[in-house]
Coordinates of C-alpha atoms (C1' of nucleotides) in Angstrom, one line a residue:
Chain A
X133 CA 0.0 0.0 0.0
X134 CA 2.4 2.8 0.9
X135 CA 4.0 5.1 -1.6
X136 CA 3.6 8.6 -1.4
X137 CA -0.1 9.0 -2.0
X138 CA -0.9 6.8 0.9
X139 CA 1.8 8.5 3.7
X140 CA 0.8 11.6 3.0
X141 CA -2.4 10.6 4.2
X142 CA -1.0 9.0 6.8
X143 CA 0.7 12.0 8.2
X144 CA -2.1 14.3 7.9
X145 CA -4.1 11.7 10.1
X146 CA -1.3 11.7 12.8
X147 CA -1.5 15.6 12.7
X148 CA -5.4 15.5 13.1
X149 CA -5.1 12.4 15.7
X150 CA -2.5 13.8 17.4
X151 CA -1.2 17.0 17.1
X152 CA 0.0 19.1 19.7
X153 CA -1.1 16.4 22.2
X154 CA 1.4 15.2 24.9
X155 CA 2.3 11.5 25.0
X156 CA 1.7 9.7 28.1
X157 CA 3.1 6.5 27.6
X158 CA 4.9 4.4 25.1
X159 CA 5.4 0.9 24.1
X160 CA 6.6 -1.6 21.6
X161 CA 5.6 -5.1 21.0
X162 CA 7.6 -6.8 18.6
X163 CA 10.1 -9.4 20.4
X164 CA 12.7 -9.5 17.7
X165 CA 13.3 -6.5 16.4
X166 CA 16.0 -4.2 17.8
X167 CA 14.1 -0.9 17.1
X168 CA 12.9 0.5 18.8
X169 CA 13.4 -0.1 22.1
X170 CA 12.1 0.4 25.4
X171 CA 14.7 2.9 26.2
X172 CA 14.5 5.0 23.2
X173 CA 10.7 5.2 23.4
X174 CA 11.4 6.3 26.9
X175 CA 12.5 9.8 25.5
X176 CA 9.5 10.6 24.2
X177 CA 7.5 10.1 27.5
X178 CA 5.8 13.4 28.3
X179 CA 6.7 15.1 24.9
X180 CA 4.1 17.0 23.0
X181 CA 3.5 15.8 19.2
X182 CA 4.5 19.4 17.4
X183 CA 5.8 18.6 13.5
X184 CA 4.3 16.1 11.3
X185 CA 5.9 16.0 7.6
X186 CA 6.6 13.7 4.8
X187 CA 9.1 13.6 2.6
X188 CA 8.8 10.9 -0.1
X189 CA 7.8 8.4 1.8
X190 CA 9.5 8.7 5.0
X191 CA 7.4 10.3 7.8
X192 CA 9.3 12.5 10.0
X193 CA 7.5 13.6 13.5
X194 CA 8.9 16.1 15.7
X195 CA 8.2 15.8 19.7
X196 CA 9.3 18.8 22.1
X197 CA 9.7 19.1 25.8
X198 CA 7.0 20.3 28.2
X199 CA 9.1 22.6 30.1
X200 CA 10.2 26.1 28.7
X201 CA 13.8 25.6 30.0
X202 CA 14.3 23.8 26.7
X203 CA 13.8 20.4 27.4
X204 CA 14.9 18.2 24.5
X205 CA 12.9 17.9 21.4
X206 CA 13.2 14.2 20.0
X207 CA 12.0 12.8 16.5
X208 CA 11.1 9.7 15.0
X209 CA 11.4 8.9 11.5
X210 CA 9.4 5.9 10.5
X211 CA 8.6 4.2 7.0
X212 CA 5.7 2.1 6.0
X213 CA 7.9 -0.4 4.4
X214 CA 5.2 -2.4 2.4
X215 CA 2.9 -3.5 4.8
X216 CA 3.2 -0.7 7.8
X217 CA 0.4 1.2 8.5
X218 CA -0.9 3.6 11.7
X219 CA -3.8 2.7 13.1
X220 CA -6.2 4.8 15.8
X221 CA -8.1 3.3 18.4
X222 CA -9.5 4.1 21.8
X223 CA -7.7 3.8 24.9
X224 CA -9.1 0.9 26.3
X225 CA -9.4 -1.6 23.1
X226 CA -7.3 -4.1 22.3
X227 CA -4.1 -3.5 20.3
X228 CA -4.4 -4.6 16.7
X229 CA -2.6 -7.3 15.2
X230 CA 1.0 -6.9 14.1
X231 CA 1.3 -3.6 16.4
X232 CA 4.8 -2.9 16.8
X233 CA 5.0 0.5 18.5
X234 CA 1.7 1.6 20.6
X235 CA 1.4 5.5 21.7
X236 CA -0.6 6.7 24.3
X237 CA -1.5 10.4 23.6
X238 CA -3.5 12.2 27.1
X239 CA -7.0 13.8 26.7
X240 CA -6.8 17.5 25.5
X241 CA -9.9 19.4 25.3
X242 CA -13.3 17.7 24.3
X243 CA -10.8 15.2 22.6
X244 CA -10.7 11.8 24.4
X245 CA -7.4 9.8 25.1
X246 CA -6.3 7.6 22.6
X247 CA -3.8 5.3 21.4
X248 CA -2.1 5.7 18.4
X249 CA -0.5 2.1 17.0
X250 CA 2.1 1.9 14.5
X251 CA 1.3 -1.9 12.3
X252 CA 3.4 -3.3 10.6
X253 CA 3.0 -7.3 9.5
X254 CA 6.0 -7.8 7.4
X255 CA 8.6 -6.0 9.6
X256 CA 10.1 -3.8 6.2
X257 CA 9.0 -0.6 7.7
X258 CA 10.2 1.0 10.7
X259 CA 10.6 3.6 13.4
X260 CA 13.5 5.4 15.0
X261 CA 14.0 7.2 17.3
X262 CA 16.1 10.8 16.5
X263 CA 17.6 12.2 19.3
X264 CA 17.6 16.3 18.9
X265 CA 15.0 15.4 15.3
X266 CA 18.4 16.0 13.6
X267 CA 16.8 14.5 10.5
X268 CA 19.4 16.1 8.2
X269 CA 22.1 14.3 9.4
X270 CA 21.0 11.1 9.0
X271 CA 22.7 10.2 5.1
X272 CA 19.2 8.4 3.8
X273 CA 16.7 11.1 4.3
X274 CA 20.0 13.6 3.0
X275 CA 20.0 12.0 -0.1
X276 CA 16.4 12.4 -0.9
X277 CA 15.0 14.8 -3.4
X278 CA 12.7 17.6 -2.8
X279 CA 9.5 16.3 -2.3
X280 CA 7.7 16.4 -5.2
X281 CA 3.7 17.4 -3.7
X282 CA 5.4 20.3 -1.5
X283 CA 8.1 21.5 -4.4
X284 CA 7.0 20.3 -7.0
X285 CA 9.7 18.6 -9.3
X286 CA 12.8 20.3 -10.8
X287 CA 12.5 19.3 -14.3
X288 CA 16.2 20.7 -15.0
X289 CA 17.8 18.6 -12.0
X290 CA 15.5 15.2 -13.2
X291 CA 16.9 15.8 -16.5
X292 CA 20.4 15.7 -15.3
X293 CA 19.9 12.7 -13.2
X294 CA 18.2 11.1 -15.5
X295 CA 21.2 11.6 -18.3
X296 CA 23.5 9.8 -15.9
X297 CA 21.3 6.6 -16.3
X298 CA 22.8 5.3 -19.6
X299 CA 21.2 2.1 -19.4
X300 CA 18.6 2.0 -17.3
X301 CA 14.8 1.8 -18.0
X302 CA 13.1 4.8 -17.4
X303 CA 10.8 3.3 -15.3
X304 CA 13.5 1.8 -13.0
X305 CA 15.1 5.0 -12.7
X306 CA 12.5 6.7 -11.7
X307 CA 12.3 4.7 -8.4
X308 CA 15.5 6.0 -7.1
X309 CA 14.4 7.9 -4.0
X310 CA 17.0 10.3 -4.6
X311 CA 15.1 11.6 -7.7
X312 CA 12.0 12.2 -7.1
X313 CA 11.0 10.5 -3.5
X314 CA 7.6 8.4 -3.2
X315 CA 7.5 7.2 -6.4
X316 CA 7.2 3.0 -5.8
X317 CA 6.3 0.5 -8.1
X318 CA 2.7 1.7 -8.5
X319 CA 3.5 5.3 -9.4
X320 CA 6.3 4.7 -11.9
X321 CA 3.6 3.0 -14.3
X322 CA 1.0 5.1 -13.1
X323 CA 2.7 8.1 -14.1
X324 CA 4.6 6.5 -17.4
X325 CA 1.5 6.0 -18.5
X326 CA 0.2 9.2 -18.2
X327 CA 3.4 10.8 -19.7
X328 CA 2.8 8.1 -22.7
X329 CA 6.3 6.4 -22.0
X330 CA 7.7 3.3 -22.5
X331 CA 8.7 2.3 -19.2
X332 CA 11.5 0.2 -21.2
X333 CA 13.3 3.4 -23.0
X334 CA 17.0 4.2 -21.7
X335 CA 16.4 6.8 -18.4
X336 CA 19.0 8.9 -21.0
X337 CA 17.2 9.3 -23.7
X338 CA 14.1 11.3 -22.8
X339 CA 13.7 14.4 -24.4
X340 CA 13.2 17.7 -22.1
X341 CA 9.6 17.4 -23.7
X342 CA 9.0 14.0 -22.4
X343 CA 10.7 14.9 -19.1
X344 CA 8.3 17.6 -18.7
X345 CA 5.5 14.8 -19.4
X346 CA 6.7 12.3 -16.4
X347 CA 6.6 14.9 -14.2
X348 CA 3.2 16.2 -14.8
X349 CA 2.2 12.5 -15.4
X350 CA 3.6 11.3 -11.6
X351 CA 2.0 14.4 -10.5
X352 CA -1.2 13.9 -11.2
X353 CA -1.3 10.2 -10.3
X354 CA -0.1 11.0 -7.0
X355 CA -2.8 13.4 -6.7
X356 CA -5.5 11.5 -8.1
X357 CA -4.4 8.5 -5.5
X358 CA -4.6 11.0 -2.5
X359 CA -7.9 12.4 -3.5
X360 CA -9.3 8.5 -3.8
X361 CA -7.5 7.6 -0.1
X362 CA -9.5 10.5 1.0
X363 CA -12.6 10.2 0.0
X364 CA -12.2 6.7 1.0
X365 CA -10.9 7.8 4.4
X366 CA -14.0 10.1 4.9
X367 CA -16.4 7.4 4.2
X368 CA -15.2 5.1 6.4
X369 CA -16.2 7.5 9.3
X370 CA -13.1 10.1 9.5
X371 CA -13.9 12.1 12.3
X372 CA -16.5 9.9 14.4
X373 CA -14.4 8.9 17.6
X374 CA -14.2 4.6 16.2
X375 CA -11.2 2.8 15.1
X376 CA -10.0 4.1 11.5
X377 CA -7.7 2.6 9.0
X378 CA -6.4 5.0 6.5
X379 CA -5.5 2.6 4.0
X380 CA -7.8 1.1 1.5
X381 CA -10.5 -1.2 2.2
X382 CA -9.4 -5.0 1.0
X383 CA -12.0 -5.8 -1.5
X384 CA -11.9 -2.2 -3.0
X385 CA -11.8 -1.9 -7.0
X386 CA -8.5 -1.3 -8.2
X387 CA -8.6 2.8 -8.8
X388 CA -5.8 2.9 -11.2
X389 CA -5.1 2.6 -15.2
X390 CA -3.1 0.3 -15.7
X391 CA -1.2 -1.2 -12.5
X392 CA -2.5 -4.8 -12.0
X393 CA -4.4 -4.5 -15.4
X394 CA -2.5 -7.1 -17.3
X395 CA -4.9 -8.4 -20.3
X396 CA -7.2 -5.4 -20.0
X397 CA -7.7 -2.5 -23.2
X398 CA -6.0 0.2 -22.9
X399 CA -8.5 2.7 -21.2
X400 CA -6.8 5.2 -23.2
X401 CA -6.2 4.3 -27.1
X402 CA -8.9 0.9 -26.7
X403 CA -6.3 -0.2 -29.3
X404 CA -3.7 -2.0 -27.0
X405 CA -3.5 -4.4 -24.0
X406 CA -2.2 -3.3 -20.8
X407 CA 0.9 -5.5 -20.9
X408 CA 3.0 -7.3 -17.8
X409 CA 6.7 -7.1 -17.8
X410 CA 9.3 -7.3 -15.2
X411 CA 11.9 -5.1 -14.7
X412 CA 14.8 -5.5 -12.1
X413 CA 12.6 -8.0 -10.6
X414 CA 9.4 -6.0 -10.1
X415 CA 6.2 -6.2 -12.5
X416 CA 5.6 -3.0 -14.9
X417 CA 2.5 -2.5 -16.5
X418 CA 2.3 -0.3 -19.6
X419 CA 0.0 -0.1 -22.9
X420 CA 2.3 -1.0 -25.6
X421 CA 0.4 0.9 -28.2
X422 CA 0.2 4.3 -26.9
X423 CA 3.0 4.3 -24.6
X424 CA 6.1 5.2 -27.2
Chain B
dA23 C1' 2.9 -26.6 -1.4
dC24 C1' 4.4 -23.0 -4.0
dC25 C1' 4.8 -18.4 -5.6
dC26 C1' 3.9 -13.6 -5.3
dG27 C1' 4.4 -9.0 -3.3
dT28 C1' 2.6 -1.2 -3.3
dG29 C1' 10.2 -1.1 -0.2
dT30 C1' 14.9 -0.7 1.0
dT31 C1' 19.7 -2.1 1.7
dC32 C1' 23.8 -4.6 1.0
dG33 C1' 27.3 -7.1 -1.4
dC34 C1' 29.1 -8.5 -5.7
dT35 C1' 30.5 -7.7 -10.6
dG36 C1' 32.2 -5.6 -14.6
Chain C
dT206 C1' 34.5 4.9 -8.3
dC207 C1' 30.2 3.5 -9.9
dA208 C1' 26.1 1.8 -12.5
dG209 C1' 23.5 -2.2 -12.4
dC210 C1' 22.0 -6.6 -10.6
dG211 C1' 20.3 -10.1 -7.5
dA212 C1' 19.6 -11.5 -2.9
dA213 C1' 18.0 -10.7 1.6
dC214 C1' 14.7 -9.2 5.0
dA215 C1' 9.4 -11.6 6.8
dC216 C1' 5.1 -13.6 6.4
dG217 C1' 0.2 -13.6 4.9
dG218 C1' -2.7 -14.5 0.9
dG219 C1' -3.9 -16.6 -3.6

DNA sequence: ACCCGTGTTCGCTG
DNA sequence: TCAGCGAACACGGG
């Protein structure tokens, strides 16, 4: 589920949830897993939730100290990974399964206490503790691009990256966090096949033209994505005070062109078939007709 | 039983 | 030094 689309969602839930409200007590679950642990979670006992941003998709929360003598501000940075997810639920429920890391936030105006649980079945995804937030110095979340929904996408800097990619498929290339963050395997043939590329061409050999085409095209699939989680989001009782999932319903029709359409006409040209491939072991869907 | 997977990192190779 | 590749991580679902 989670590429870019689906954490920003994510952290405007945990701003809405959670914002500004202090946590009261911190746990995780998992018995394996080295992060976190009991003693980093410790440092964010007391500490009110006060930044909530995305970049790509890496969530980066900022907690600061409840006394004005500057007690220390601490951040976590935490990824979905494939399967993670953050989950509300009242107080006094039980924790969902595969909670890792479990939040307790205290009551703050007409709001009531909750818990705020961080999912994740598969173990890819994460969450660290940052002591200070000092988010820049960590070398992953330094390499990233700007993110593409708050700055939009430099088509002169793509263009250069993309020119150092002699051999690479476009639509591997454009995976590299480091170009334009959030884009997974979803968006690349999302927005390939809005830009009408052939996720197989040589990274190199766009023109500026068809540069200017992927990044209109990845734009506008990220946005349509975000306005579906939404309005799937809202109807699913955003607001009322009951357990909400952000992420789609299972069972839910498929909302894109051509991911997962293998077999199916083009809903574009009606000429083609949305085709399968695999490339650097992950499946690419395109419309061989109409994607050149 | 077997294979697949919406992500990232690491080690190897040329 | 580096682009590119394949494996590894873990585990439910089809």
């Amino acid at each position: 589920m989670p590429e870019l689309p689906e954490v920003e969602l994510a952290a405007r839930h945990l701003a809405r949830w959670a914002g500004r409200r202090r946590i009261r007590a911190a746990s995780c679950s998992e018995p394996r897993s080295l992060e976190p642990n009991p003693a980093a979670l410790s440092r964010l006992l007391r500490k009110r939730l006060t930044g909530v941003e995305r970049i790509g998709k890496n969530l980066l929360l900022t907690f600061d100290g409840a006394g004005k003598g500057g007690a220390a501000r601490v951040g976590v940075w935490s990824h979905l990974g494939m399967t993670g997810k953050w989950v509300r639920r009242r107080n006094d429920d039980l924790p969902p399964r595969f909670s890792r890391v479990r939040l307790d936030f205290e009551r703050e105006g007409s709001l009531h206490d909750i818990s705020l649980y961080f999912v994740d079945m598969r173990l890819f995804g994460f969450f660290r503790v940052v002591p200070g937030a000092r988010f820049s110095a960590i070398p992953v979340l330094a390499a990233l691009g700007p993110d593409p929904l708050r700055e939009g996408i430099d088509i002169a800097r793509l263009a250069a990256r993309l020119a150092r990619r002699r051999r690479l498929p476009i639509k591997v290339a454009i995976m590299d966090q480091a170009l334009i963050p959030g884009v997974g395997n979803i968006q690349a043939s999302e927005g390939l096949f809005r830009a009408k590329i052939d996720p197989r061409r040589p990274a190199a050999e766009l023109s500026l033209a068809e540069t200017k085409r992927l990044a209109r095209g990845l734009l506008a699939s990220f946005n349509f994505t975000l306005r579906r989680l939404e309005n799937a989001s809202a109807a699913t009782g955003g607001g009322a005070d009951r357990d909400v999932q952000y992420v789609e319903e299972p069972g839910s029709p498929n909302p894109f062109k051509v991911y997962d359409r293998a077999g199916a006409p083009c809903p574009r040209c009606h000429g083609g078939t949305i085709t399968r491939i695999v490339q650097a072991g992950r499946s690419t869907y395109f419309c061989p007709a109409c994607q050149i």
